[in-house]
PDB file of N, CA, C and O in Angstrom:
ATOM      1  N   MET A   1     -13.967  -2.512   8.988  1.00 52.00           N
ATOM      2  CA  MET A   1     -12.075  -2.029   9.139  1.00 52.00           C
ATOM      3  C   MET A   1     -11.555  -3.264   9.212  1.00 52.00           C
ATOM      4  O   MET A   1     -11.837  -4.366  10.332  1.00 52.00           O
ATOM      5  N   PHE A   2     -10.595  -3.655   8.436  1.00 57.00           N
ATOM      6  CA  PHE A   2      -9.609  -4.505   8.463  1.00 57.00           C
ATOM      7  C   PHE A   2      -8.791  -4.105   9.799  1.00 57.00           C
ATOM      8  O   PHE A   2      -8.210  -3.258  10.255  1.00 57.00           O
ATOM      9  N   MET A   3      -8.384  -5.679  10.023  1.00 72.00           N
ATOM     10  CA  MET A   3      -7.220  -5.825  11.556  1.00 72.00           C
ATOM     11  C   MET A   3      -5.995  -6.022  11.069  1.00 72.00           C
ATOM     12  O   MET A   3      -5.958  -7.051  11.186  1.00 72.00           O
ATOM     13  N   ILE A   4      -5.576  -4.861  10.477  1.00 81.00           N
ATOM     14  CA  ILE A   4      -4.012  -4.980  10.437  1.00 81.00           C
ATOM     15  C   ILE A   4      -3.241  -4.798  11.357  1.00 81.00           C
ATOM     16  O   ILE A   4      -3.496  -3.491  11.966  1.00 81.00           O
ATOM     17  N   SER A   5      -2.381  -5.090  12.308  1.00 85.00           N
ATOM     18  CA  SER A   5      -2.042  -4.897  13.470  1.00 85.00           C
ATOM     19  C   SER A   5      -0.765  -3.723  12.994  1.00 85.00           C
ATOM     20  O   SER A   5      -0.286  -3.874  12.041  1.00 85.00           O
ATOM     21  N   GLN A   6      -0.668  -2.780  14.174  1.00 85.00           N
ATOM     22  CA  GLN A   6       0.498  -1.822  13.904  1.00 85.00           C
ATOM     23  C   GLN A   6       1.809  -2.625  13.387  1.00 85.00           C
ATOM     24  O   GLN A   6       2.771  -2.062  12.737  1.00 85.00           O
ATOM     25  N   GLU A   7       2.015  -3.752  14.615  1.00 90.00           N
ATOM     26  CA  GLU A   7       3.378  -4.252  14.492  1.00 90.00           C
ATOM     27  C   GLU A   7       3.500  -4.983  12.911  1.00 90.00           C
ATOM     28  O   GLU A   7       4.617  -4.971  12.397  1.00 90.00           O
ATOM     29  N   LEU A   8       2.152  -5.459  12.683  1.00 88.00           N
ATOM     30  CA  LEU A   8       2.299  -6.159  11.349  1.00 88.00           C
ATOM     31  C   LEU A   8       2.582  -4.944   9.946  1.00 88.00           C
ATOM     32  O   LEU A   8       3.730  -5.466   9.348  1.00 88.00           O
ATOM     33  N   LEU A   9       2.065  -3.976  10.378  1.00 88.00           N
ATOM     34  CA  LEU A   9       2.492  -2.971   9.391  1.00 88.00           C
ATOM     35  C   LEU A   9       4.150  -2.309   9.414  1.00 88.00           C
ATOM     36  O   LEU A   9       4.131  -2.056   8.317  1.00 88.00           O
ATOM     37  N   ASP A  10       4.419  -2.421  10.624  1.00 89.00           N
ATOM     38  CA  ASP A  10       5.389  -1.834  10.791  1.00 89.00           C
ATOM     39  C   ASP A  10       6.605  -2.485  10.079  1.00 89.00           C
ATOM     40  O   ASP A  10       7.686  -2.078   9.557  1.00 89.00           O
ATOM     41  N   ILE A  11       6.436  -4.325   9.913  1.00 93.00           N
ATOM     42  CA  ILE A  11       7.541  -4.804   9.177  1.00 93.00           C
ATOM     43  C   ILE A  11       6.910  -5.283   7.809  1.00 93.00           C
ATOM     44  O   ILE A  11       7.824  -5.542   7.152  1.00 93.00           O
ATOM     45  N   LEU A  12       5.940  -4.683   7.527  1.00 94.00           N
ATOM     46  CA  LEU A  12       5.649  -5.269   5.980  1.00 94.00           C
ATOM     47  C   LEU A  12       6.022  -4.329   4.869  1.00 94.00           C
ATOM     48  O   LEU A  12       6.159  -3.005   5.313  1.00 94.00           O
ATOM     49  N   CYS A  13       6.608  -4.627   3.992  1.00 96.00           N
ATOM     50  CA  CYS A  13       7.209  -3.539   3.204  1.00 96.00           C
ATOM     51  C   CYS A  13       6.660  -3.946   1.457  1.00 96.00           C
ATOM     52  O   CYS A  13       6.283  -4.916   1.536  1.00 96.00           O
ATOM     53  N   CYS A  14       7.007  -2.915   0.659  1.00 97.00           N
ATOM     54  CA  CYS A  14       6.469  -3.373  -0.745  1.00 97.00           C
ATOM     55  C   CYS A  14       7.507  -4.430  -1.261  1.00 97.00           C
ATOM     56  O   CYS A  14       8.840  -4.268  -1.154  1.00 97.00           O
ATOM     57  N   PRO A  15       7.238  -5.586  -2.108  1.00 97.00           N
ATOM     58  CA  PRO A  15       7.987  -6.761  -2.157  1.00 97.00           C
ATOM     59  C   PRO A  15       8.723  -6.120  -3.572  1.00 97.00           C
ATOM     60  O   PRO A  15       9.982  -6.676  -3.748  1.00 97.00           O
ATOM     61  N   GLU A  16       8.559  -4.810  -4.360  1.00 96.00           N
ATOM     62  CA  GLU A  16       9.112  -4.689  -5.350  1.00 96.00           C
ATOM     63  C   GLU A  16      10.431  -3.540  -4.837  1.00 96.00           C
ATOM     64  O   GLU A  16      11.357  -3.745  -5.221  1.00 96.00           O
ATOM     65  N   THR A  17      10.087  -2.863  -4.135  1.00 97.00           N
ATOM     66  CA  THR A  17      11.183  -1.223  -3.756  1.00 97.00           C
ATOM     67  C   THR A  17      11.459  -1.669  -2.302  1.00 97.00           C
ATOM     68  O   THR A  17      12.221  -0.499  -2.156  1.00 97.00           O
ATOM     69  N   LYS A  18      10.555  -2.660  -1.589  1.00 97.00           N
ATOM     70  CA  LYS A  18      11.017  -2.348   0.347  1.00 97.00           C
ATOM     71  C   LYS A  18      10.687  -0.978   0.725  1.00 97.00           C
ATOM     72  O   LYS A  18      11.098  -1.062   1.662  1.00 97.00           O
ATOM     73  N   ALA A  19       9.727  -0.422   0.011  1.00 97.00           N
ATOM     74  CA  ALA A  19       9.162   0.778   0.553  1.00 97.00           C
ATOM     75  C   ALA A  19       8.095   0.889   1.673  1.00 97.00           C
ATOM     76  O   ALA A  19       7.532  -0.602   1.731  1.00 97.00           O
ATOM     77  N   ASP A  20       7.949   1.417   2.917  1.00 96.00           N
ATOM     78  CA  ASP A  20       6.861   1.398   3.602  1.00 96.00           C
ATOM     79  C   ASP A  20       5.618   1.555   2.962  1.00 96.00           C
ATOM     80  O   ASP A  20       5.565   1.983   1.819  1.00 96.00           O
ATOM     81  N   LEU A  21       4.609   1.030   3.590  1.00 96.00           N
ATOM     82  CA  LEU A  21       3.291   0.942   3.252  1.00 96.00           C
ATOM     83  C   LEU A  21       2.269   1.611   4.113  1.00 96.00           C
ATOM     84  O   LEU A  21       2.497   1.860   5.389  1.00 96.00           O
ATOM     85  N   VAL A  22       1.070   2.407   3.796  1.00 95.00           N
ATOM     86  CA  VAL A  22       0.152   2.901   4.249  1.00 95.00           C
ATOM     87  C   VAL A  22      -0.951   2.106   4.345  1.00 95.00           C
ATOM     88  O   VAL A  22      -1.312   1.468   3.333  1.00 95.00           O
ATOM     89  N   LEU A  23      -2.036   2.080   5.414  1.00 95.00           N
ATOM     90  CA  LEU A  23      -2.962   1.551   5.555  1.00 95.00           C
ATOM     91  C   LEU A  23      -4.127   2.254   4.762  1.00 95.00           C
ATOM     92  O   LEU A  23      -4.534   3.268   5.755  1.00 95.00           O
ATOM     93  N   ASP A  24      -4.860   2.094   3.824  1.00 95.00           N
ATOM     94  CA  ASP A  24      -5.897   2.682   3.171  1.00 95.00           C
ATOM     95  C   ASP A  24      -6.935   2.375   2.960  1.00 95.00           C
ATOM     96  O   ASP A  24      -7.192   1.212   1.735  1.00 95.00           O
ATOM     97  N   GLY A  25      -8.048   2.100   3.788  1.00 93.00           N
ATOM     98  CA  GLY A  25      -9.289   1.202   3.751  1.00 93.00           C
ATOM     99  C   GLY A  25      -8.659  -0.072   3.725  1.00 93.00           C
ATOM    100  O   GLY A  25      -8.451  -0.555   4.417  1.00 93.00           O
ATOM    101  N   ASP A  26      -9.108  -0.848   2.525  1.00 92.00           N
ATOM    102  CA  ASP A  26      -8.899  -2.189   2.353  1.00 92.00           C
ATOM    103  C   ASP A  26      -7.858  -2.744   1.705  1.00 92.00           C
ATOM    104  O   ASP A  26      -7.587  -3.644   0.897  1.00 92.00           O
ATOM    105  N   THR A  27      -6.727  -1.730   1.663  1.00 96.00           N
ATOM    106  CA  THR A  27      -5.473  -2.013   0.663  1.00 96.00           C
ATOM    107  C   THR A  27      -4.118  -1.428   1.549  1.00 96.00           C
ATOM    108  O   THR A  27      -4.410  -0.436   2.552  1.00 96.00           O
ATOM    109  N   LEU A  28      -3.108  -1.712   1.192  1.00 97.00           N
ATOM    110  CA  LEU A  28      -1.995  -1.515   1.705  1.00 97.00           C
ATOM    111  C   LEU A  28      -0.692  -0.637   0.373  1.00 97.00           C
ATOM    112  O   LEU A  28      -1.386  -1.247  -0.866  1.00 97.00           O
ATOM    113  N   VAL A  29      -1.000   0.564   0.581  1.00 98.00           N
ATOM    114  CA  VAL A  29      -0.310   1.546  -0.805  1.00 98.00           C
ATOM    115  C   VAL A  29       1.282   1.743  -0.055  1.00 98.00           C
ATOM    116  O   VAL A  29       1.613   1.999   0.946  1.00 98.00           O
ATOM    117  N   SER A  30       2.256   1.412  -1.033  1.00 98.00           N
ATOM    118  CA  SER A  30       3.660   1.946  -1.073  1.00 98.00           C
ATOM    119  C   SER A  30       3.871   3.075  -1.125  1.00 98.00           C
ATOM    120  O   SER A  30       3.044   3.902  -2.112  1.00 98.00           O
ATOM    121  N   VAL A  31       4.822   3.803  -0.306  1.00 97.00           N
ATOM    122  CA  VAL A  31       4.897   5.048  -0.313  1.00 97.00           C
ATOM    123  C   VAL A  31       6.106   5.628  -1.528  1.00 97.00           C
ATOM    124  O   VAL A  31       6.671   6.759  -1.470  1.00 97.00           O
ATOM    125  N   ASP A  32       6.191   4.378  -2.305  1.00 97.00           N
ATOM    126  CA  ASP A  32       7.605   4.807  -3.350  1.00 97.00           C
ATOM    127  C   ASP A  32       6.723   5.473  -4.449  1.00 97.00           C
ATOM    128  O   ASP A  32       5.701   5.021  -5.122  1.00 97.00           O
ATOM    129  N   LYS A  33       6.868   6.739  -4.739  1.00 97.00           N
ATOM    130  CA  LYS A  33       6.362   7.824  -6.058  1.00 97.00           C
ATOM    131  C   LYS A  33       6.301   6.949  -7.216  1.00 97.00           C
ATOM    132  O   LYS A  33       5.586   6.967  -8.239  1.00 97.00           O
ATOM    133  N   ASN A  34       7.934   6.338  -7.363  1.00 97.00           N
ATOM    134  CA  ASN A  34       7.934   5.524  -8.957  1.00 97.00           C
ATOM    135  C   ASN A  34       6.880   4.242  -9.132  1.00 97.00           C
ATOM    136  O   ASN A  34       6.279   4.697 -10.254  1.00 97.00           O
ATOM    137  N   THR A  35       6.579   3.644  -8.384  1.00 97.00           N
ATOM    138  CA  THR A  35       6.096   2.556  -8.602  1.00 97.00           C
ATOM    139  C   THR A  35       4.200   2.443  -8.085  1.00 97.00           C
ATOM    140  O   THR A  35       3.789   2.143  -8.344  1.00 97.00           O
ATOM    141  N   ARG A  36       4.336   3.661  -6.988  1.00 98.00           N
ATOM    142  CA  ARG A  36       2.967   3.716  -6.809  1.00 98.00           C
ATOM    143  C   ARG A  36       1.784   2.373  -6.445  1.00 98.00           C
ATOM    144  O   ARG A  36       0.732   2.131  -6.999  1.00 98.00           O
ATOM    145  N   ARG A  37       2.415   1.081  -5.841  1.00 98.00           N
ATOM    146  CA  ARG A  37       1.834   0.283  -5.819  1.00 98.00           C
ATOM    147  C   ARG A  37       0.494   0.034  -4.920  1.00 98.00           C
ATOM    148  O   ARG A  37       0.982   0.584  -3.749  1.00 98.00           O
ATOM    149  N   ARG A  38      -0.398  -0.793  -4.970  1.00 98.00           N
ATOM    150  CA  ARG A  38      -1.525  -0.668  -4.238  1.00 98.00           C
ATOM    151  C   ARG A  38      -1.812  -2.217  -3.863  1.00 98.00           C
ATOM    152  O   ARG A  38      -2.021  -2.881  -4.799  1.00 98.00           O
ATOM    153  N   TYR A  39      -2.063  -2.990  -2.904  1.00 98.00           N
ATOM    154  CA  TYR A  39      -1.917  -4.394  -2.564  1.00 98.00           C
ATOM    155  C   TYR A  39      -3.046  -4.373  -1.557  1.00 98.00           C
ATOM    156  O   TYR A  39      -3.545  -3.649  -0.803  1.00 98.00           O
ATOM    157  N   ARG A  40      -3.910  -5.259  -2.390  1.00 96.00           N
ATOM    158  CA  ARG A  40      -5.514  -5.296  -1.489  1.00 96.00           C
ATOM    159  C   ARG A  40      -5.247  -6.657  -0.487  1.00 96.00           C
ATOM    160  O   ARG A  40      -4.089  -6.999  -0.050  1.00 96.00           O
ATOM    161  N   ILE A  41      -6.379  -6.451   0.448  1.00 94.00           N
ATOM    162  CA  ILE A  41      -6.110  -7.084   1.805  1.00 94.00           C
ATOM    163  C   ILE A  41      -7.691  -7.634   1.572  1.00 94.00           C
ATOM    164  O   ILE A  41      -8.851  -7.574   1.398  1.00 94.00           O
ATOM    165  N   GLU A  42      -7.454  -9.329   1.688  1.00 92.00           N
ATOM    166  CA  GLU A  42      -8.326 -10.256   1.699  1.00 92.00           C
ATOM    167  C   GLU A  42      -8.205 -10.945   3.027  1.00 92.00           C
ATOM    168  O   GLU A  42      -7.657 -11.741   3.196  1.00 92.00           O
ATOM    169  N   ASP A  43      -9.573 -11.031   3.688  1.00 88.00           N
ATOM    170  CA  ASP A  43     -10.007 -11.486   4.852  1.00 88.00           C
ATOM    171  C   ASP A  43      -8.814 -11.467   6.050  1.00 88.00           C
ATOM    172  O   ASP A  43      -8.354 -12.595   6.584  1.00 88.00           O
ATOM    173  N   ASP A  44      -8.439 -10.161   5.933  1.00 86.00           N
ATOM    174  CA  ASP A  44      -7.220 -10.009   7.022  1.00 86.00           C
ATOM    175  C   ASP A  44      -5.809 -10.179   6.513  1.00 86.00           C
ATOM    176  O   ASP A  44      -4.908  -9.914   7.093  1.00 86.00           O
ATOM    177  N   ILE A  45      -5.698 -10.672   5.435  1.00 90.00           N
ATOM    178  CA  ILE A  45      -4.586 -11.247   5.033  1.00 90.00           C
ATOM    179  C   ILE A  45      -3.989 -10.350   3.783  1.00 90.00           C
ATOM    180  O   ILE A  45      -4.660 -10.204   2.640  1.00 90.00           O
ATOM    181  N   PRO A  46      -2.831  -9.341   3.751  1.00 93.00           N
ATOM    182  CA  PRO A  46      -2.335  -8.598   2.668  1.00 93.00           C
ATOM    183  C   PRO A  46      -1.713  -9.759   1.296  1.00 93.00           C
ATOM    184  O   PRO A  46      -1.108 -10.596   1.663  1.00 93.00           O
ATOM    185  N   ILE A  47      -2.213  -9.182   0.402  1.00 96.00           N
ATOM    186  CA  ILE A  47      -2.137 -10.017  -0.854  1.00 96.00           C
ATOM    187  C   ILE A  47      -0.822  -9.437  -1.703  1.00 96.00           C
ATOM    188  O   ILE A  47      -0.877  -8.582  -2.031  1.00 96.00           O
ATOM    189  N   MET A  48       0.427  -9.649  -1.153  1.00 96.00           N
ATOM    190  CA  MET A  48       1.633  -9.128  -1.079  1.00 96.00           C
ATOM    191  C   MET A  48       2.489  -9.455  -2.468  1.00 96.00           C
ATOM    192  O   MET A  48       3.625  -9.691  -2.622  1.00 96.00           O
ATOM    193  N   LEU A  49       2.104  -9.969  -3.817  1.00 97.00           N
ATOM    194  CA  LEU A  49       2.528 -10.386  -4.645  1.00 97.00           C
ATOM    195  C   LEU A  49       2.453  -9.137  -5.926  1.00 97.00           C
ATOM    196  O   LEU A  49       1.460  -8.553  -6.079  1.00 97.00           O
ATOM    197  N   ILE A  50       3.388  -8.862  -6.706  1.00 96.00           N
ATOM    198  CA  ILE A  50       3.545  -7.726  -7.528  1.00 96.00           C
ATOM    199  C   ILE A  50       2.589  -7.838  -8.378  1.00 96.00           C
ATOM    200  O   ILE A  50       1.694  -6.878  -9.147  1.00 96.00           O
ATOM    201  N   GLU A  51       2.303  -9.118  -9.261  1.00 97.00           N
ATOM    202  CA  GLU A  51       1.709  -9.335 -10.078  1.00 97.00           C
ATOM    203  C   GLU A  51       0.091  -9.263  -9.659  1.00 97.00           C
ATOM    204  O   GLU A  51      -0.817  -9.116 -10.521  1.00 97.00           O
ATOM    205  N   GLU A  52      -0.363  -9.338  -8.839  1.00 97.00           N
ATOM    206  CA  GLU A  52      -1.448  -9.122  -8.033  1.00 97.00           C
ATOM    207  C   GLU A  52      -1.736  -7.504  -7.520  1.00 97.00           C
ATOM    208  O   GLU A  52      -2.969  -7.320  -7.456  1.00 97.00           O
ATOM    209  N   SER A  53      -0.932  -6.666  -7.680  1.00 98.00           N
ATOM    210  CA  SER A  53      -0.578  -5.276  -7.157  1.00 98.00           C
ATOM    211  C   SER A  53      -1.768  -4.484  -8.373  1.00 98.00           C
ATOM    212  O   SER A  53      -1.535  -4.903  -9.560  1.00 98.00           O
ATOM    213  N   GLU A  54      -1.676  -3.162  -7.755  1.00 98.00           N
ATOM    214  CA  GLU A  54      -2.265  -2.348  -8.975  1.00 98.00           C
ATOM    215  C   GLU A  54      -1.255  -0.837  -8.741  1.00 98.00           C
ATOM    216  O   GLU A  54      -0.749  -0.849  -7.752  1.00 98.00           O
ATOM    217  N   GLN A  55      -1.495  -0.462 -10.130  1.00 98.00           N
ATOM    218  CA  GLN A  55      -0.466   0.737 -10.258  1.00 98.00           C
ATOM    219  C   GLN A  55      -1.183   1.836  -9.968  1.00 98.00           C
ATOM    220  O   GLN A  55      -2.033   2.222 -11.032  1.00 98.00           O
ATOM    221  N   LEU A  56      -1.188   2.947  -8.971  1.00 98.00           N
ATOM    222  CA  LEU A  56      -1.924   3.874  -8.859  1.00 98.00           C
ATOM    223  C   LEU A  56      -1.510   5.032  -9.710  1.00 98.00           C
ATOM    224  O   LEU A  56      -0.276   5.072 -10.148  1.00 98.00           O
ATOM    225  N   SER A  57      -2.553   5.744 -10.418  1.00 98.00           N
ATOM    226  CA  SER A  57      -2.240   6.841 -11.021  1.00 98.00           C
ATOM    227  C   SER A  57      -1.402   7.992  -9.912  1.00 98.00           C
ATOM    228  O   SER A  57      -1.653   7.878  -8.856  1.00 98.00           O
ATOM    229  N   LEU A  58      -0.656   9.083 -10.560  1.00 98.00           N
ATOM    230  CA  LEU A  58      -0.008   9.694  -9.863  1.00 98.00           C
ATOM    231  C   LEU A  58      -0.894  10.632  -8.731  1.00 98.00           C
ATOM    232  O   LEU A  58      -0.837  10.881  -7.759  1.00 98.00           O
ATOM    233  N   ASP A  59      -1.744  10.808  -9.620  1.00 98.00           N
ATOM    234  CA  ASP A  59      -3.103  11.964  -8.733  1.00 98.00           C
ATOM    235  C   ASP A  59      -3.779  11.204  -7.522  1.00 98.00           C
ATOM    236  O   ASP A  59      -3.809  11.670  -6.405  1.00 98.00           O
ATOM    237  N   GLU A  60      -3.796   9.799  -7.748  1.00 98.00           N
ATOM    238  CA  GLU A  60      -4.352   8.976  -6.645  1.00 98.00           C
ATOM    239  C   GLU A  60      -3.522   8.600  -5.779  1.00 98.00           C
ATOM    240  O   GLU A  60      -3.939   8.761  -4.629  1.00 98.00           O
ATOM    241  N   TRP A  61      -2.350   8.547  -5.752  1.00 98.00           N
ATOM    242  CA  TRP A  61      -1.167   8.098  -5.118  1.00 98.00           C
ATOM    243  C   TRP A  61      -0.973   9.858  -4.117  1.00 98.00           C
ATOM    244  O   TRP A  61      -0.951   9.114  -2.967  1.00 98.00           O
ATOM    245  N   ASN A  62      -1.025  10.598  -5.006  1.00 98.00           N
ATOM    246  CA  ASN A  62      -0.752  11.802  -3.956  1.00 98.00           C
ATOM    247  C   ASN A  62      -1.610  11.893  -2.948  1.00 98.00           C
ATOM    248  O   ASN A  62      -1.732  12.304  -1.964  1.00 98.00           O
ATOM    249  N   THR A  63      -2.961  12.034  -3.364  1.00 97.00           N
ATOM    250  CA  THR A  63      -4.119  11.935  -3.006  1.00 97.00           C
ATOM    251  C   THR A  63      -4.067  11.148  -1.602  1.00 97.00           C
ATOM    252  O   THR A  63      -4.236  11.600  -0.408  1.00 97.00           O
ATOM    253  N   ILE A  64      -3.960   9.842  -1.205  1.00 97.00           N
ATOM    254  CA  ILE A  64      -3.484   8.979  -0.686  1.00 97.00           C
ATOM    255  C   ILE A  64      -2.359   8.890   0.470  1.00 97.00           C
ATOM    256  O   ILE A  64      -2.818   9.006   1.682  1.00 97.00           O
ATOM    257  N   MET A  65      -1.477   9.513   0.005  1.00 98.00           N
ATOM    258  CA  MET A  65      -0.298   9.970   0.830  1.00 98.00           C
ATOM    259  C   MET A  65      -0.655  10.981   1.513  1.00 98.00           C
ATOM    260  O   MET A  65      -0.335  11.395   2.746  1.00 98.00           O
ATOM    261  N   LYS A  66      -1.148  12.330   0.866  1.00 97.00           N
ATOM    262  CA  LYS A  66      -1.495  13.480   1.828  1.00 97.00           C
ATOM    263  C   LYS A  66      -2.446  12.958   2.814  1.00 97.00           C
ATOM    264  O   LYS A  66      -2.330  13.680   3.781  1.00 97.00           O
ATOM    265  N   LYS A  67      -3.675  11.993   2.422  1.00 96.00           N
ATOM    266  CA  LYS A  67      -4.619  11.703   3.603  1.00 96.00           C
ATOM    267  C   LYS A  67      -3.866  11.135   4.290  1.00 96.00           C
ATOM    268  O   LYS A  67      -4.056  11.152   5.609  1.00 96.00           O
ATOM    269  N   HIS A  68      -2.725  10.699   4.571  1.00 95.00           N
ATOM    270  CA  HIS A  68      -1.766   9.760   5.439  1.00 95.00           C
ATOM    271  C   HIS A  68      -0.808  10.699   6.107  1.00 95.00           C
ATOM    272  O   HIS A  68       0.017   9.811   6.653  1.00 95.00           O
ATOM    273  N   GLY A  69      -0.536  11.654   5.650  1.00 95.00           N
ATOM    274  CA  GLY A  69       0.152  12.611   6.374  1.00 95.00           C
ATOM    275  C   GLY A  69       1.723  12.268   5.859  1.00 95.00           C
ATOM    276  O   GLY A  69       2.837  12.722   6.513  1.00 95.00           O
ATOM    277  N   LYS A  70       1.874  11.807   4.513  1.00 91.00           N
ATOM    278  CA  LYS A  70       3.104  11.680   3.968  1.00 91.00           C
ATOM    279  C   LYS A  70       3.778  12.524   2.911  1.00 91.00           C
ATOM    280  O   LYS A  70       2.767  13.028   2.400  1.00 91.00           O
ATOM    281  N   SER A  71       4.838  12.922   2.785  1.00 80.00           N
ATOM    282  CA  SER A  71       5.093  14.059   2.152  1.00 80.00           C
ATOM    283  C   SER A  71       5.178  13.561   0.840  1.00 80.00           C
ATOM    284  O   SER A  71       5.651  12.372   0.641  1.00 80.00           O
ATOM    285  N   VAL A  72       4.943  14.362  -0.075  1.00 75.00           N
ATOM    286  CA  VAL A  72       4.586  13.854  -1.418  1.00 75.00           C
ATOM    287  C   VAL A  72       5.578  14.573  -2.703  1.00 75.00           C
ATOM    288  O   VAL A  72       6.450  15.513  -2.358  1.00 75.00           O
TER     289      VAL A  72
END
């Protein structure tokens, strides 16, 4: 499991939309339904570059949001 502290998670946001992020395995996923960005974490460091992010399908994003108790 990756060691991203809750304090760090609380201050990180999506660089594109400034939306909150949820920690999902070894990635951070934006709660913004329009962009659905997923940022990977390498060596406990979030890679918060838009061009390095992945855009999730709506189904995949919905599944992750539901898993983390976020309303969709």
